[in-house]
Tab-separated table of C-alpha atoms in Angstrom:
chain	number	residue	atom	x	y	z
A	295	UNK	CA	8.014	174.552	76.225
A	296	UNK	CA	7.642	178.084	75.656
A	297	UNK	CA	9.272	178.654	72.269
A	298	UNK	CA	6.403	176.675	70.524
A	299	UNK	CA	4.639	179.389	70.870
A	300	UNK	CA	7.204	181.624	70.203
A	301	UNK	CA	5.046	182.478	66.307
A	302	UNK	CA	1.980	182.774	67.689
A	303	UNK	CA	3.421	185.768	70.318
A	304	UNK	CA	5.820	187.249	67.664
A	305	UNK	CA	3.461	187.591	65.295
A	306	UNK	CA	0.954	189.487	67.733
A	307	UNK	CA	3.856	192.028	69.062
A	308	UNK	CA	4.363	192.645	65.300
A	309	UNK	CA	1.099	193.630	64.756
A	310	UNK	CA	0.616	195.425	68.157
A	311	UNK	CA	3.492	197.636	67.777
A	312	UNK	CA	1.214	199.397	65.037
A	313	UNK	CA	-2.711	199.073	66.439
A	314	UNK	CA	-4.834	201.105	67.783
A	315	UNK	CA	-8.091	199.048	69.025
A	316	UNK	CA	-11.311	200.471	68.138
A	317	UNK	CA	-13.695	201.143	65.182
A	318	UNK	CA	-16.753	201.992	64.946
A	319	UNK	CA	-19.314	202.353	62.288
A	320	UNK	CA	-18.791	205.107	59.705
A	321	UNK	CA	-21.710	205.010	57.293
A	322	UNK	CA	-25.096	202.831	58.364
A	323	UNK	CA	-26.263	202.306	54.450
A	324	UNK	CA	-23.041	202.008	51.933
A	325	UNK	CA	-23.824	201.617	48.123
A	326	UNK	CA	-20.903	202.777	47.145
A	327	UNK	CA	-17.515	200.768	45.749
A	328	UNK	CA	-16.238	197.833	47.763
A	329	UNK	CA	-13.007	198.448	47.521
A	330	UNK	CA	-12.436	202.295	48.114
A	331	UNK	CA	-14.094	204.325	51.107
A	332	UNK	CA	-17.194	206.870	48.711
A	333	UNK	CA	-18.527	209.533	51.049
A	334	UNK	CA	-21.195	210.324	48.549
A	335	UNK	CA	-22.468	206.812	48.483
A	336	UNK	CA	-23.552	206.682	52.445
A	337	UNK	CA	-26.670	206.796	52.621
A	338	UNK	CA	-27.088	206.655	56.222
A	339	UNK	CA	-25.110	207.798	59.588
A	340	UNK	CA	-24.886	206.837	62.974
A	341	UNK	CA	-26.518	208.492	66.063
A	342	UNK	CA	-24.108	212.060	66.979
A	343	UNK	CA	-22.169	211.452	63.357
A	344	UNK	CA	-23.652	215.415	62.340
A	345	UNK	CA	-22.597	216.451	65.841
A	346	UNK	CA	-19.327	215.030	66.433
A	347	UNK	CA	-17.621	213.946	63.168
A	348	UNK	CA	-19.307	215.853	60.264
A	349	UNK	CA	-16.535	216.871	57.431
A	350	UNK	CA	-13.992	214.478	59.019
A	351	UNK	CA	-12.583	211.792	56.826
A	352	UNK	CA	-13.408	208.045	55.989
A	353	UNK	CA	-11.786	206.121	59.129
A	354	UNK	CA	-10.223	209.392	61.169
A	355	UNK	CA	-9.485	209.422	64.617
A	356	UNK	CA	-11.903	212.131	66.357
A	357	UNK	CA	-13.110	209.860	69.429
A	358	UNK	CA	-16.074	208.432	67.995
A	359	UNK	CA	-16.039	205.027	68.842
A	360	UNK	CA	-17.432	203.425	72.247
A	361	UNK	CA	-16.653	201.286	74.535
A	362	UNK	CA	-19.251	201.721	77.594
A	363	UNK	CA	-21.648	198.995	75.823
A	364	UNK	CA	-21.730	196.840	78.509
A	365	UNK	CA	-22.895	199.172	81.068
A	366	UNK	CA	-24.668	201.966	79.131
A	367	UNK	CA	-25.899	199.935	75.118
A	368	UNK	CA	-25.279	203.381	73.180
A	369	UNK	CA	-22.365	206.381	72.270
A	370	UNK	CA	-24.538	209.688	72.938
A	371	UNK	CA	-27.131	209.949	75.179
A	372	UNK	CA	-30.963	209.426	73.142
A	373	UNK	CA	-33.940	212.579	73.472
A	374	UNK	CA	-36.424	212.499	75.762
A	375	UNK	CA	-39.229	212.553	71.988
A	376	UNK	CA	-38.951	210.457	69.125
A	377	UNK	CA	-38.310	213.755	67.183
A	378	UNK	CA	-35.612	214.789	69.235
A	379	UNK	CA	-34.019	211.738	68.467
A	380	UNK	CA	-35.011	211.746	64.522
A	381	UNK	CA	-33.553	215.790	64.886
A	382	UNK	CA	-30.289	214.365	65.529
A	383	UNK	CA	-29.888	213.887	62.173
A	384	UNK	CA	-29.294	216.838	59.071
A	385	UNK	CA	-30.321	216.836	55.538
A	386	UNK	CA	-25.623	216.205	54.975
A	387	UNK	CA	-25.898	213.341	57.941
A	388	UNK	CA	-29.718	211.674	57.617
A	389	UNK	CA	-31.172	208.395	59.033
A	390	UNK	CA	-30.852	205.445	57.335
A	391	UNK	CA	-33.861	204.592	55.419
A	392	UNK	CA	-34.496	200.528	54.780
A	393	UNK	CA	-37.061	198.335	53.094
A	394	UNK	CA	-38.065	195.061	54.098
A	395	UNK	CA	-36.342	192.606	51.265
A	396	UNK	CA	-33.270	195.367	50.854
A	397	UNK	CA	-29.584	194.441	51.193
A	398	UNK	CA	-27.929	196.618	53.428
A	399	UNK	CA	-24.022	197.072	54.226
A	400	UNK	CA	-22.802	198.637	57.360
A	401	UNK	CA	-19.304	200.160	56.889
A	402	UNK	CA	-16.815	200.726	59.008
A	403	UNK	CA	-12.136	201.591	59.266
A	404	UNK	CA	-10.071	198.787	59.629
A	405	UNK	CA	-8.473	200.566	62.406
A	406	UNK	CA	-5.198	198.103	61.257
A	407	UNK	CA	-7.559	195.094	62.642
A	408	UNK	CA	-7.764	192.422	59.849
A	409	UNK	CA	-5.181	189.583	59.095
A	410	UNK	CA	-3.890	189.909	55.898
A	411	UNK	CA	-0.433	187.930	54.726
A	412	UNK	CA	0.634	190.923	53.053
A	413	UNK	CA	1.050	193.223	55.867
A	414	UNK	CA	-0.923	192.651	59.193
A	415	UNK	CA	0.491	188.539	59.081
A	416	UNK	CA	-2.377	185.980	60.396
A	417	UNK	CA	-3.447	187.153	64.185
A	418	UNK	CA	-5.672	189.078	65.139
A	419	UNK	CA	-8.247	188.760	67.127
A	420	UNK	CA	-11.940	188.901	65.972
A	421	UNK	CA	-14.215	187.333	68.927
A	422	UNK	CA	-18.342	188.665	67.705
A	423	UNK	CA	-19.505	191.175	65.593
A	424	UNK	CA	-23.727	191.223	65.723
A	425	UNK	CA	-25.902	194.264	64.799
A	426	UNK	CA	-28.990	194.355	67.696
A	427	UNK	CA	-32.365	196.084	66.978
A	428	UNK	CA	-35.244	197.873	69.254
A	429	UNK	CA	-38.829	197.150	68.738
A	430	UNK	CA	-40.764	199.445	66.700
A	431	UNK	CA	-40.643	203.759	67.846
A	432	UNK	CA	-38.709	202.911	71.045
A	433	UNK	CA	-39.088	205.601	74.070
A	434	UNK	CA	-35.753	204.343	75.196
A	435	UNK	CA	-32.503	202.521	74.441
A	436	UNK	CA	-32.690	199.309	74.630
A	437	UNK	CA	-30.733	197.591	78.022
A	438	UNK	CA	-27.811	195.252	76.999
A	439	UNK	CA	-29.703	192.636	78.084
A	440	UNK	CA	-32.634	193.236	75.858
A	441	UNK	CA	-30.430	194.257	73.217
A	442	UNK	CA	-28.961	190.686	73.008
A	443	UNK	CA	-32.418	189.147	73.248
A	444	UNK	CA	-33.182	191.036	69.988
A	445	UNK	CA	-30.797	189.974	67.365
A	446	UNK	CA	-30.685	191.255	64.194
A	447	UNK	CA	-27.636	189.746	62.083
A	448	UNK	CA	-24.749	187.929	63.084
A	449	UNK	CA	-21.398	189.109	60.864
A	450	UNK	CA	-20.039	186.952	61.806
A	451	UNK	CA	-15.767	186.443	62.664
A	452	UNK	CA	-13.313	185.572	61.105
A	453	UNK	CA	-11.116	182.800	62.474
A	454	UNK	CA	-8.374	183.000	63.967
A	455	UNK	CA	-4.847	182.574	62.987
A	456	UNK	CA	-6.155	182.564	59.518
A	457	UNK	CA	-6.057	185.928	56.314
A	458	UNK	CA	-10.695	184.631	55.158
A	459	UNK	CA	-11.662	188.310	56.108
A	460	UNK	CA	-14.475	187.439	57.207
A	461	UNK	CA	-16.522	189.034	59.683
A	462	UNK	CA	-15.756	192.508	61.220
A	463	UNK	CA	-12.241	191.739	58.997
A	464	UNK	CA	-14.282	191.617	55.072
A	465	UNK	CA	-12.073	194.747	54.273
A	466	UNK	CA	-11.518	195.919	50.844
A	467	UNK	CA	-8.980	194.384	48.443
A	468	UNK	CA	-6.599	196.739	48.944
A	469	UNK	CA	-6.343	196.544	52.611
A	470	UNK	CA	-2.461	196.679	52.866
A	471	UNK	CA	-2.285	199.714	51.193
A	472	UNK	CA	-3.851	201.561	53.905
A	473	UNK	CA	-4.407	199.296	56.902
A	474	UNK	CA	-5.736	201.974	59.735
A	475	UNK	CA	-8.695	203.420	57.284
A	476	UNK	CA	-9.204	200.736	55.105
A	477	UNK	CA	-12.693	200.080	54.364
A	478	UNK	CA	-14.270	196.405	55.956
A	479	UNK	CA	-18.536	195.778	55.450
A	480	UNK	CA	-20.915	193.765	56.797
A	481	UNK	CA	-23.945	193.099	54.853
A	482	UNK	CA	-27.829	191.820	55.582
A	483	UNK	CA	-31.066	191.425	54.400
A	484	UNK	CA	-33.470	193.759	56.214
A	485	UNK	CA	-36.254	190.890	57.269
A	486	UNK	CA	-39.965	191.566	57.599
A	487	UNK	CA	-40.538	194.626	60.367
A	488	UNK	CA	-43.522	196.749	61.442
A	489	UNK	CA	-42.773	200.434	59.571
A	490	UNK	CA	-41.383	203.104	61.666
A	491	UNK	CA	-38.117	204.048	63.574
A	492	UNK	CA	-35.950	201.605	65.723
A	493	UNK	CA	-32.677	201.989	67.565
A	494	UNK	CA	-29.963	199.451	66.300
A	495	UNK	CA	-26.898	198.892	67.692
A	496	UNK	CA	-24.035	197.424	66.164
A	497	UNK	CA	-20.904	195.438	68.909
A	498	UNK	CA	-17.919	194.405	68.003
A	499	UNK	CA	-15.521	192.126	70.440
A	500	UNK	CA	-11.951	192.793	69.255
A	501	UNK	CA	-9.854	190.911	71.996
A	502	UNK	CA	-11.888	188.800	74.524
A	503	UNK	CA	-14.050	191.013	76.668
A	504	UNK	CA	-12.600	194.446	74.550
A	505	UNK	CA	-15.917	195.395	73.098
A	506	UNK	CA	-16.658	198.725	70.669
A	507	UNK	CA	-20.318	199.897	69.289
A	508	UNK	CA	-21.585	202.465	68.006
A	509	UNK	CA	-26.158	203.212	67.758
A	510	UNK	CA	-27.867	204.374	65.018
A	511	UNK	CA	-31.289	204.783	63.333
A	512	UNK	CA	-33.704	203.821	61.148
A	513	UNK	CA	-36.658	204.637	59.437
A	514	UNK	CA	-38.059	200.809	58.129
A	515	UNK	CA	-40.441	201.249	55.598
A	516	UNK	CA	-43.431	198.618	54.641
A	517	UNK	CA	-42.576	196.379	52.218
A	518	UNK	CA	-42.117	196.604	47.740
A	519	UNK	CA	-39.511	197.619	45.802
A	520	UNK	CA	-35.627	197.323	48.414
A	521	UNK	CA	-34.648	200.760	48.308
A	522	UNK	CA	-30.774	199.872	46.588
A	523	UNK	CA	-30.472	202.146	43.764
A	524	UNK	CA	-27.588	200.258	42.801
A	525	UNK	CA	-26.069	196.674	43.297
A	526	UNK	CA	-24.593	196.140	46.630
A	527	UNK	CA	-20.871	195.066	47.611
A	528	UNK	CA	-20.362	191.354	47.980
A	529	UNK	CA	-20.723	190.655	51.378
A	530	UNK	CA	-16.926	189.203	51.677
A	531	UNK	CA	-15.209	190.591	49.462
A	532	UNK	CA	-11.213	187.971	48.853
A	533	UNK	CA	-8.523	190.602	49.741
A	534	UNK	CA	-5.522	189.839	47.135
A	535	UNK	CA	-2.850	192.679	47.567
A	536	UNK	CA	-0.294	192.969	44.868
A	537	UNK	CA	2.948	192.293	47.035
A	538	UNK	CA	4.529	195.402	45.381
A	539	UNK	CA	1.876	197.906	46.801
A	540	UNK	CA	2.076	196.078	49.996
A	541	UNK	CA	3.914	197.536	53.323
A	542	UNK	CA	7.113	196.084	54.495
A	543	UNK	CA	4.468	193.883	58.065
A	544	UNK	CA	6.707	195.149	60.818
A	545	UNK	CA	9.426	193.247	62.592
A	546	UNK	CA	9.432	191.599	66.078
A	547	UNK	CA	11.363	192.884	69.415
A	548	UNK	CA	15.037	192.076	68.908
A	549	UNK	CA	16.906	190.363	71.775
A	550	UNK	CA	16.590	187.651	74.141
A	551	UNK	CA	13.714	187.455	76.377
A	552	UNK	CA	14.038	186.989	79.795
A	553	UNK	CA	11.428	185.736	82.470
A	554	UNK	CA	9.976	187.596	85.097
A	555	UNK	CA	9.392	186.028	88.614
A	556	UNK	CA	6.792	185.814	90.738
A	557	UNK	CA	4.844	184.725	87.558
A	558	UNK	CA	1.247	182.861	88.896
A	559	UNK	CA	-2.022	182.882	87.177
A	560	UNK	CA	-5.715	182.601	89.626
A	561	UNK	CA	-8.792	182.237	88.554
A	562	UNK	CA	-11.415	183.578	89.998
A	563	UNK	CA	-15.390	182.864	88.347
A	564	UNK	CA	-15.142	184.103	84.224
A	565	UNK	CA	-11.573	185.998	85.216
A	566	UNK	CA	-8.549	185.172	84.972
A	567	UNK	CA	-5.961	187.045	87.013
A	568	UNK	CA	-1.641	186.967	85.551
A	569	UNK	CA	0.561	188.148	88.804
A	570	UNK	CA	3.794	188.877	88.233
A	571	UNK	CA	6.532	191.133	88.609
A	572	UNK	CA	8.215	192.998	85.893
A	573	UNK	CA	11.927	192.649	84.072
A	574	UNK	CA	13.834	195.862	85.365
A	575	UNK	CA	13.893	197.741	82.369
A	576	UNK	CA	11.335	199.550	80.153
A	577	UNK	CA	8.493	197.193	79.417
A	578	UNK	CA	5.391	199.914	78.188
A	579	UNK	CA	3.468	196.720	77.211
A	580	UNK	CA	2.119	193.127	78.082
A	581	UNK	CA	0.572	190.570	76.046
A	582	UNK	CA	-1.244	187.367	77.867
A	583	UNK	CA	-3.335	184.637	75.863
A	584	UNK	CA	-4.779	181.436	76.973
A	585	UNK	CA	-4.595	178.709	74.764
A	586	UNK	CA	-6.650	175.176	74.640
A	587	UNK	CA	-6.649	171.774	72.354
A	588	UNK	CA	-8.661	173.847	70.118
A	589	UNK	CA	-6.614	176.886	70.066
A	590	UNK	CA	-6.500	180.790	71.274
A	591	UNK	CA	-9.201	180.500	74.154
A	592	UNK	CA	-8.610	184.259	75.398
A	593	UNK	CA	-6.199	186.855	74.480
A	594	UNK	CA	-5.644	190.175	75.992
A	595	UNK	CA	-2.471	193.372	75.243
A	596	UNK	CA	-2.173	196.263	77.260
A	597	UNK	CA	-0.315	199.025	78.542
A	598	UNK	CA	2.358	198.200	81.823
A	599	UNK	CA	0.780	201.306	83.262
A	600	UNK	CA	-2.473	199.298	83.060
A	601	UNK	CA	-1.659	196.643	84.505
A	602	UNK	CA	1.407	197.564	86.928
A	603	UNK	CA	2.087	199.226	90.244
A	604	UNK	CA	5.506	199.436	91.382
A	605	UNK	CA	6.618	197.091	89.690
A	606	UNK	CA	3.721	194.461	90.557
A	607	UNK	CA	1.606	193.358	87.763
A	608	UNK	CA	-2.204	191.368	87.624
A	609	UNK	CA	-3.663	191.404	84.033
A	610	UNK	CA	-7.488	189.924	84.358
A	611	UNK	CA	-8.505	187.932	81.252
A	612	UNK	CA	-11.966	187.672	80.356
A	613	UNK	CA	-12.968	184.164	79.471
A	614	UNK	CA	-16.592	183.869	79.339
A	615	UNK	CA	-17.626	180.283	79.034
A	616	UNK	CA	-14.581	178.223	77.797
A	617	UNK	CA	-13.939	175.229	80.344
A	618	UNK	CA	-11.229	172.890	81.029
A	619	UNK	CA	-7.137	173.036	80.603
A	620	UNK	CA	-5.684	175.573	79.186
A	621	UNK	CA	-1.445	177.557	78.955
A	622	UNK	CA	-1.395	181.357	80.105
A	623	UNK	CA	1.584	182.935	79.222
A	624	UNK	CA	2.030	186.710	79.326
A	625	UNK	CA	5.177	188.718	77.750
A	626	UNK	CA	6.512	191.755	78.168
A	627	UNK	CA	8.281	194.450	75.815
A	628	UNK	CA	9.695	197.549	75.033
A	629	UNK	CA	7.307	198.878	72.122
A	630	UNK	CA	9.554	202.563	72.268
A	631	UNK	CA	12.881	200.342	71.301
A	632	UNK	CA	11.353	197.158	69.996
A	633	UNK	CA	12.736	195.101	72.549
A	634	UNK	CA	11.775	192.501	74.922
A	635	UNK	CA	11.890	193.289	78.308
A	636	UNK	CA	9.916	190.156	80.125
A	637	UNK	CA	9.034	186.677	78.612
A	638	UNK	CA	7.151	184.225	81.028
A	639	UNK	CA	7.448	180.481	81.989
A	640	UNK	CA	3.345	179.528	80.759
A	641	UNK	CA	1.090	176.920	83.137
A	642	UNK	CA	-1.399	175.320	83.472
A	643	UNK	CA	-4.835	176.855	84.729
A	644	UNK	CA	-8.251	174.435	84.930
A	645	UNK	CA	-11.090	176.653	84.246
């Protein structure tokens, strides 16, 4: 019955009403306080940072996030020569220098996408978070397939429905004080590599099929003493926000959900298509999900304007290599008024 899915959907709606799905790498060699970002403890930046984000606050939105990595690997075009590529970095915003054996921490803003009982709830997607590396002194950016074949480090994911603060959600214990600009990190030990310049790609999948990436160059030096002048922060700080300092969790929509008509689901390869007609009224957003015996398989949240035309809606959901029978459901709601405007009956789908 549909009512059994209500707690999950309500929690997701409460989160999504305040969320904007995006993030990027702010620092490629962070050695500062694990709870409060310190700009002067950043020793490396992403490609294009000096030209596009210099002088802005940590987590400030200037359009630095990049969603096109499946087509073109990196957010800014690569110059023809290695020297010209290095020239994109400046003394104020340098290319990071790594040494084999050094513990390196990448830093990114949470942008509301971490699960915490004190503010955002438990149901925040996190499907993959990895770091890839090019060959030494590359003359071009690797393709998506080439990056996939050259994994440097798997940061991991936060298990859906938990508040373990792993993967992308490895964020400061002060997360609930500023869920948008809270500091998150992924740390790893630099493995042995030939000395030279490398292009790295940080690759994060939020909802299934929703990807964000940041490319950055690093200079890997010969081995020796690691380059950290101060101890690295713990790769997995354990958040424990104070209830007195946490904001009140956002409230889910109110009212009685109606049922949109003509709801059906089709499967085309690894894409599940949700088809339905909107309930009359102001439906600003739709959320779709697939659940199986092991829990959530895939989910997606989109503005109605992107999936509906003339009242007829089609919402595609990528399921990757998932197989078996799953339950598909979709919900429509009015974010501006904070109320339901449509909720489908669920159907069983064989992948």
